[in-house]
């Protein structure tokens, strides 16, 4: 036994006990005749004291050789601390060291192992094992474990069975790019790593598994944007004999359970909103509803005056910024500059100050009188003291711009509180979305998503208007997950592939096994998948996922710690019948 | 809501309630005026009754069109069954159907969906989704889930943190062959899929995670033997500041917990045995100790008589077969033939019948008298009525042969009971094993395993005798898992790589990150990994793992259901800068 207690365990009740501890030297203060050391492990910090009057000389001498991050084992008596530290759980006591063994020495770490480190991102990634010693990273990994096990136990109690689906599957050109794995035994052939276990979970439904889940790694070979990883983790779920409502209820339950169990937050309301409503009210299919600032459409009250910019616009839309009437001209100009940045792309911004006395002062007073502006205030819900910001133009672009402004302002105003959680379901997503590049419709969710009952016929006439039995879970302005009711009829699935531009042969080669399966008694089914990395980050009050992943990759898809990927042996390539063509 | 109850739920207390059920038509009996249907789902079977006097005619007519495995939804009243079936949980009641909807039709399945199916292995694999509908397969997958969640909760309660380690890592030529994954973004480079998270879990210990576990997929591109899969699942664990004894205790606890929780079996003893002892007593490093038949070494009592075969042998060793004295000459000849098969390879077998009257009759009576044979009986523990089987020759081969015979006889005698569990620890494994092919020593466990204290020096003089801090968990004659105390000192690790034939450059290129990490304060640590597939199969009383895996691959590494691996697009290859050289 290397230790009798961990470094978070000792309390006043242990005083006079002889104990053995082990851990890392967090820091030491050497006063010559006395040395204090903070000894750290996963569980906490205990203060050690080496005192030349009470500690053997050899131990005292050895103690003086220790540096930061040395791994040591000490035995001694727990004593009462002279100056107690009420901020530390072990702050009432310290260990008077009698025996010391240095278990391993340590070079000076390349950055300080403290809550606030001096290490830059790159250095921290290269020495990730040292970064994990820091509380902020360590706690995030422990938090992730808590979320995972809470998910598993909740779903298990609800009758879900975790089934492991295979990682070596078949490449399908649909969707994102696959990572492939050359097969040595099947010459010239490749497996693919799953982008999701989608078809397997549907086959489990055909197989009568009824309620399936899995916390599972998925893979996408995409050009990495910030905060995207080539491998990521999904909470993947599927149920048979369900309608959309059943699924929403089950996973609303899971979300509430997690919030309560893991972050101690009780949800008051869990709204549902159609996609169309979310776009109209927030300009966004994943609105952050921790705060208001809902869109007010102003076409009816702002058009057909003499202001040509608005008259020629497809949409005129505004939001009320709480307390914004007090903004200086300079502050407002900064906002206007902000929306005109290329990343946002607005051509300009009209504003209205709603003065405390009930009067209005706008940037378009030339065209609109007080009565007009009062109608704007009504439409945007602006109160005296608020500022109305108005954008105009093509509908989808303008919505996106105003949505960006809404989020920016909320951040500036401190309305996006990390300890508040506002989930909602966005439902009735469009089945298809237009792809500018290929000039055709793509499945918005995936090709297995079922259109709303009776809408299949619209496919040929108004494909963009077909709504799907598809839904997203949104939390604090982030899409946490999404899913759909699936097609379970071979004919409809086959038609859908047709519609999405698959030839019969392609559909059969890639998804024949699924359509075959549908012929042997497929039940109605549906499900969803949550992104675990994102969910954990949001529950942990953070926006970026990287520190919730033990060993993340950088934006070039590299693990800089182990230096992967790397070239492989010529012999390995030969066995795989492959040649690198560079 | 597709159903108010599942098909395992209805009891006498539900009589007169109107309920809705959904599921698959297991079978139907059509008597013309009355039709009985067994409706099946994951939870059970409920009998439906369609009665022309009480069921609407349209429903009756529709019911007549249903075939096996049709998916239907029915509403009706729960009634008392005339002839109750006490074997079925729902056997007191049946559902008098008022409404019927056929949710999906089904072609005749390629094999019967019954506990005992007429489907051969290949057909069952191709239509795995139908095979999963059968109770024996479905129950095994549910059982696997129960084991997994029990493992997770137990380890979690013991303070272990599940940390997900990456799947896209770096290829290392050491050990089995890696599956590799070409990187598109890092041209000409490859990731490898992990054979185990070994180095990552060690880095987590360096990172202070203290207690880590993960249930994780691992990959090995090996020529597949029966009951081996290219992807398999490990329960992977590691602890810091531990000695071997700590690890054995923790995982002895886990094993006991699983046996109690999952199969209701309480362990009486959990022995530990050194590798040397296991080899001497059972000729095997994974002995099945559900039964005795321990080896008795006979060199001292059987050599130096006139029997040359024994005199020239390195080892003469026997086992007592309970009740074997009654075997006929023919039965004994069959045993002799069995040990002489090429798979076993013995040149012959000597036997001694221990008669009930205390006398002996052997196949070597020419050379040994009754007094000699009494000593053999003593050495093998043979009782009157037993048969002693004796093999001789080179030690390790003879042990392997007698071990095979012991297992065969135990199977014949019904001593390997699937509802009995006898775990044990085999400890003190050799550090190295001699590889005939490459004519050098290899790490028996892996290159990170620590030699026993003070044995490092033996490496240069008697490498084969160096024992490691390595241990295996054995259950019913199967190796369930194994592990070791690791090296945590850079110098020793470096020497070990030297010894195993790595050049400095190779060691640095492949494991430099680990040795670098050891310089920054690596704690003493160790761990183990259990094979989940095997563990679940053994706990489930089975010897083969395949049915405990939802979608297994065949012996050629193919998923015959989805037909993977497969060729990929020329465009995909080009993006990866690869060419197939076939």
mmCIF file of N, CA and C in Angstrom, chain A residues 423-460:
data_model
loop_
_atom_site.group_PDB
_atom_site.id
_atom_site.type_symbol
_atom_site.label_atom_id
_atom_site.label_comp_id
_atom_site.label_asym_id
_atom_site.label_seq_id
_atom_site.Cartn_x
_atom_site.Cartn_y
_atom_site.Cartn_z
ATOM 1 N N UNK A 423 -33.241 24.768 -22.273
ATOM 2 C CA UNK A 423 -33.385 23.845 -23.402
ATOM 3 C C UNK A 423 -34.695 24.079 -24.148
ATOM 4 N N UNK A 424 -34.724 23.721 -25.387
ATOM 5 C CA UNK A 424 -35.985 23.673 -26.116
ATOM 6 C C UNK A 424 -35.876 22.688 -27.273
ATOM 7 N N UNK A 425 -37.037 22.219 -27.694
ATOM 8 C CA UNK A 425 -37.111 21.392 -28.888
ATOM 9 C C UNK A 425 -37.460 22.275 -30.075
ATOM 10 N N UNK A 426 -36.704 22.166 -31.132
ATOM 11 C CA UNK A 426 -37.111 22.764 -32.396
ATOM 12 C C UNK A 426 -37.608 21.608 -33.266
ATOM 13 N N UNK A 427 -38.850 21.707 -33.721
ATOM 14 C CA UNK A 427 -39.465 20.576 -34.427
ATOM 15 C C UNK A 427 -39.879 20.990 -35.836
ATOM 16 N N UNK A 428 -40.356 20.013 -36.584
ATOM 17 C CA UNK A 428 -40.861 20.250 -37.942
ATOM 18 C C UNK A 428 -39.808 20.894 -38.842
ATOM 19 N N UNK A 429 -38.642 20.328 -38.842
ATOM 20 C CA UNK A 429 -37.592 20.795 -39.751
ATOM 21 C C UNK A 429 -37.975 20.488 -41.198
ATOM 22 N N UNK A 430 -37.487 21.289 -42.140
ATOM 23 C CA UNK A 430 -37.681 20.922 -43.544
ATOM 24 C C UNK A 430 -37.000 19.568 -43.815
ATOM 25 N N UNK A 431 -37.588 18.796 -44.721
ATOM 26 C CA UNK A 431 -36.991 17.508 -45.079
ATOM 27 C C UNK A 431 -35.716 17.715 -45.885
ATOM 28 N N UNK A 432 -35.754 18.751 -46.755
ATOM 29 C CA UNK A 432 -34.665 18.942 -47.709
ATOM 30 C C UNK A 432 -34.065 20.325 -47.569
ATOM 31 N N UNK A 433 -32.835 20.449 -47.981
ATOM 32 C CA UNK A 433 -32.280 21.794 -48.098
ATOM 33 C C UNK A 433 -31.563 21.913 -49.443
ATOM 34 N N UNK A 434 -31.623 23.096 -49.988
ATOM 35 C CA UNK A 434 -31.046 23.346 -51.295
ATOM 36 C C UNK A 434 -29.543 23.501 -51.166
ATOM 37 N N UNK A 435 -28.826 22.822 -52.001
ATOM 38 C CA UNK A 435 -27.375 22.939 -51.983
ATOM 39 C C UNK A 435 -26.935 23.760 -53.186
ATOM 40 N N UNK A 436 -26.390 24.939 -52.902
ATOM 41 C CA UNK A 436 -26.004 25.859 -53.978
ATOM 42 C C UNK A 436 -24.984 25.212 -54.907
ATOM 43 N N UNK A 437 -24.057 24.483 -54.291
ATOM 44 C CA UNK A 437 -22.935 23.986 -55.057
ATOM 45 C C UNK A 437 -23.351 22.933 -56.076
ATOM 46 N N UNK A 438 -24.088 21.922 -55.583
ATOM 47 C CA UNK A 438 -24.479 20.847 -56.504
ATOM 48 C C UNK A 438 -25.791 21.159 -57.211
ATOM 49 N N UNK A 439 -26.400 22.277 -56.830
ATOM 50 C CA UNK A 439 -27.687 22.684 -57.414
ATOM 51 C C UNK A 439 -28.744 21.589 -57.347
ATOM 52 N N UNK A 440 -28.822 20.994 -56.170
ATOM 53 C CA UNK A 440 -29.955 20.095 -55.960
ATOM 54 C C UNK A 440 -30.259 20.014 -54.469
ATOM 55 N N UNK A 441 -31.409 19.376 -54.174
ATOM 56 C CA UNK A 441 -31.793 19.232 -52.780
ATOM 57 C C UNK A 441 -31.041 18.083 -52.123
ATOM 58 N N UNK A 442 -30.651 18.314 -50.878
ATOM 59 C CA UNK A 442 -30.045 17.272 -50.057
ATOM 60 C C UNK A 442 -30.960 17.005 -48.867
ATOM 61 N N UNK A 443 -30.821 15.824 -48.302
ATOM 62 C CA UNK A 443 -31.552 15.543 -47.058
ATOM 63 C C UNK A 443 -30.987 16.452 -45.978
ATOM 64 N N UNK A 444 -31.854 17.199 -45.304
ATOM 65 C CA UNK A 444 -31.357 18.119 -44.277
ATOM 66 C C UNK A 444 -30.831 17.329 -43.084
ATOM 67 N N UNK A 445 -31.556 16.293 -42.688
ATOM 68 C CA UNK A 445 -31.107 15.474 -41.556
ATOM 69 C C UNK A 445 -30.308 14.299 -42.116
ATOM 70 N N UNK A 446 -30.952 13.324 -42.686
ATOM 71 C CA UNK A 446 -30.298 12.273 -43.467
ATOM 72 C C UNK A 446 -31.357 11.557 -44.291
ATOM 73 N N UNK A 447 -30.938 10.698 -45.203
ATOM 74 C CA UNK A 447 -31.915 10.147 -46.157
ATOM 75 C C UNK A 447 -32.908 9.161 -45.542
ATOM 76 N N UNK A 448 -32.763 8.877 -44.250
ATOM 77 C CA UNK A 448 -33.654 7.922 -43.605
ATOM 78 C C UNK A 448 -34.799 8.598 -42.869
ATOM 79 N N UNK A 449 -34.813 9.936 -42.937
ATOM 80 C CA UNK A 449 -35.806 10.713 -42.217
ATOM 81 C C UNK A 449 -37.145 10.674 -42.940
ATOM 82 N N UNK A 450 -38.173 10.487 -42.145
ATOM 83 C CA UNK A 450 -39.525 10.367 -42.705
ATOM 84 C C UNK A 450 -40.168 11.749 -42.889
ATOM 85 N N UNK A 451 -40.763 11.981 -44.066
ATOM 86 C CA UNK A 451 -41.526 13.226 -44.222
ATOM 87 C C UNK A 451 -42.746 13.190 -43.304
ATOM 88 N N UNK A 452 -43.307 14.354 -43.024
ATOM 89 C CA UNK A 452 -44.544 14.393 -42.222
ATOM 90 C C UNK A 452 -45.627 13.625 -42.977
ATOM 91 N N UNK A 453 -46.540 13.012 -42.254
ATOM 92 C CA UNK A 453 -47.599 12.253 -42.928
ATOM 93 C C UNK A 453 -48.290 13.098 -43.994
ATOM 94 N N UNK A 454 -48.465 12.547 -45.158
ATOM 95 C CA UNK A 454 -49.210 13.220 -46.226
ATOM 96 C C UNK A 454 -48.394 14.222 -47.020
ATOM 97 N N UNK A 455 -47.094 14.371 -46.664
ATOM 98 C CA UNK A 455 -46.309 15.392 -47.369
ATOM 99 C C UNK A 455 -45.422 14.801 -48.462
ATOM 100 N N UNK A 456 -45.411 13.490 -48.532
ATOM 101 C CA UNK A 456 -44.584 12.813 -49.532
ATOM 102 C C UNK A 456 -44.903 13.326 -50.937
ATOM 103 N N UNK A 457 -46.205 13.659 -51.147
ATOM 104 C CA UNK A 457 -46.632 14.072 -52.485
ATOM 105 C C UNK A 457 -46.053 15.434 -52.870
ATOM 106 N N UNK A 458 -45.848 16.268 -51.867
ATOM 107 C CA UNK A 458 -45.286 17.607 -52.119
ATOM 108 C C UNK A 458 -43.877 17.533 -52.718
ATOM 109 N N UNK A 459 -43.230 16.392 -52.552
ATOM 110 C CA UNK A 459 -41.844 16.247 -52.990
ATOM 111 C C UNK A 459 -41.635 16.680 -54.436
ATOM 112 N N UNK A 460 -42.620 16.340 -55.280
ATOM 113 C CA UNK A 460 -42.446 16.635 -56.694
ATOM 114 C C UNK A 460 -42.799 18.072 -57.051
#
